XYZ file of C-alpha atoms in Angstrom:
174
model
C 11.854 -18.418 25.379
C 14.383 -18.762 22.596
C 12.898 -15.871 20.636
C 9.796 -13.705 20.843
C 8.634 -12.207 17.541
C 6.710 -8.959 17.856
C 5.261 -6.540 15.271
C 5.537 -3.325 17.337
C 8.562 -1.309 18.405
C 7.173 -0.662 21.895
C 6.694 -4.369 22.609
C 10.133 -5.099 21.161
C 11.830 -2.448 23.339
C 9.922 -3.570 26.439
C 10.866 -7.217 25.925
C 14.516 -6.287 25.344
C 14.522 -4.146 28.505
C 13.328 -7.182 30.497
C 16.060 -9.358 29.008
C 13.891 -11.375 26.632
C 15.231 -12.235 23.170
C 12.961 -10.221 20.877
C 12.804 -9.838 17.110
C 10.908 -6.945 15.526
C 9.223 -7.978 12.281
C 6.857 -5.734 10.384
C 4.577 -6.889 7.634
C 4.788 -4.997 4.407
C 4.190 -5.753 0.778
C 3.394 -9.397 0.159
C 3.136 -10.363 -3.506
C 0.183 -12.695 -2.812
C -1.754 -9.619 -1.646
C -1.415 -7.852 -5.000
C -4.731 -8.756 -6.651
C -4.253 -6.869 -9.926
C -6.827 -4.259 -8.975
C -8.290 -2.021 -11.674
C -8.968 1.637 -10.987
C -11.579 2.349 -13.666
C -14.889 1.477 -12.019
C -14.911 3.203 -8.623
C -18.598 2.899 -7.651
C -18.167 3.305 -3.890
C -16.381 5.809 -1.705
C -15.234 3.416 1.006
C -14.345 -0.233 1.400
C -14.236 -1.535 4.956
C -13.757 -5.200 5.718
C -13.614 -6.919 9.061
C -15.842 -7.934 11.931
C -18.500 -5.359 12.713
C -17.952 -5.185 16.462
C -19.966 -2.472 18.326
C -17.310 0.264 18.107
C -16.815 -0.246 14.375
C -20.553 -0.486 13.700
C -21.147 2.809 15.530
C -18.536 4.682 13.462
C -19.652 3.124 10.182
C -23.277 4.058 10.940
C -22.169 7.690 11.148
C -20.107 7.490 7.967
C -22.848 5.733 5.961
C -24.951 8.900 6.257
C -22.314 10.758 4.214
C -20.488 8.232 2.028
C -21.215 5.144 -0.049
C -19.750 1.885 1.228
C -18.935 -1.270 -0.653
C -22.006 -3.371 0.264
C -20.237 -6.344 1.830
C -18.054 -5.848 4.897
C -17.828 -9.139 6.760
C -16.646 -12.524 5.514
C -14.775 -11.266 2.457
C -12.345 -13.973 1.495
C -10.452 -14.996 -1.580
C -8.518 -13.084 -4.182
C -11.390 -12.524 -6.635
C -13.793 -11.244 -3.984
C -11.204 -8.838 -2.576
C -10.111 -7.749 -6.063
C -13.720 -6.806 -6.848
C -14.100 -4.864 -3.598
C -10.773 -3.003 -3.973
C -11.489 -2.274 -7.646
C -14.884 -0.731 -6.876
C -13.852 1.495 -3.950
C -11.941 4.762 -3.827
C -10.430 4.377 -0.342
C -10.069 1.673 2.305
C -11.047 2.239 5.913
C -9.252 0.564 8.801
C -10.995 1.080 12.146
C -9.851 -0.324 15.473
C -12.120 -3.048 16.790
C -12.012 -1.608 20.322
C -10.069 0.863 22.406
C -6.749 -0.828 21.901
C -3.298 0.012 20.644
C -3.216 -3.027 18.367
C -2.195 -2.289 14.801
C -3.375 -4.575 12.004
C -0.202 -5.078 9.943
C -1.778 -7.612 7.646
C -4.655 -5.333 6.645
C -2.336 -2.362 6.017
C -0.030 -4.601 3.981
C -2.929 -5.967 1.952
C -4.442 -2.546 1.242
C -1.125 -0.887 0.393
C -0.116 -3.830 -1.826
C -3.109 -2.885 -3.971
C -2.095 0.779 -3.982
C -5.319 1.995 -2.375
C -5.438 5.041 -0.089
C -5.888 4.116 3.570
C -7.932 5.993 6.166
C -7.413 4.822 9.758
C -8.402 5.879 13.253
C -5.183 5.098 15.103
C -1.695 6.518 15.244
C -0.040 4.593 18.049
C 3.060 2.736 16.871
C 2.160 2.123 13.251
C 5.824 1.741 12.313
C 6.895 1.912 9.520
C 3.798 3.835 8.384
C 3.387 7.522 9.299
C 0.002 9.103 9.751
C -0.954 11.852 7.302
C 1.973 10.786 5.118
C 1.239 7.119 4.368
C -2.388 7.072 5.543
C -5.006 9.608 6.599
C -5.509 9.725 10.365
C -9.075 10.345 11.558
C -11.019 10.240 14.807
C -14.719 10.156 15.626
C -14.942 13.952 15.867
C -13.251 14.805 12.545
C -13.810 11.735 10.366
C -16.643 13.052 8.182
C -14.982 16.327 7.095
C -11.510 14.757 6.795
C -12.738 11.872 4.631
C -14.801 14.266 2.515
C -11.791 16.517 1.974
C -9.604 13.478 1.228
C -12.042 12.072 -1.344
C -12.045 15.450 -3.072
C -8.255 15.558 -3.339
C -7.241 12.885 -5.844
C -3.595 13.960 -5.806
C -3.332 13.528 -2.042
C -5.098 10.147 -2.153
C -2.738 8.946 -4.877
C 0.360 10.249 -3.082
C -0.565 8.558 0.212
C -1.314 5.289 -1.595
C 2.116 5.466 -3.292
C 3.823 6.329 0.011
C 2.197 3.385 1.807
C 3.025 1.028 -1.065
C 6.662 2.137 -1.067
C 6.855 1.781 2.717
C 5.311 -1.694 2.480
C 7.769 -2.652 -0.249
C 10.669 -1.434 1.868
C 9.576 -3.722 4.727
C 8.571 -6.624 2.526
C 8.592 -10.241 3.608
C 8.116 -11.601 0.117
């Protein structure tokens, strides 16, 4: 290979250690992701978007007993549809699809570009983002009380959203 582009430090270091030409690129703020979200009409606690694979569905079923979700989760496309969802939700939830170490750079970049607080259930190699600084880290056992506490702390939600936005801007591709 002439060059292998990877979004995680661990993959980058592994490839370099094996002698492969590797380039670490992280996704951050992308101006096309900034939908001009309003923050005045927050009807729902949580916005989750993505495929509802079994692991995600199981965790969302638990959370729906305690929090209100933006009604549409799958097949959300287009700037206007996403703007509406972001504008009507207090926080955004990013849940792993399965037991994997994969980190969804595009989703984090999109959420942080709209200055929304992020709650996620993974901490493995989320460079440049830091858990409990740029996003709230949860797991199945603590997610309900942690999200409840987070939703009741507007200052913390705002600070994490600003931190993630600034981190995304620092690692911007455009």
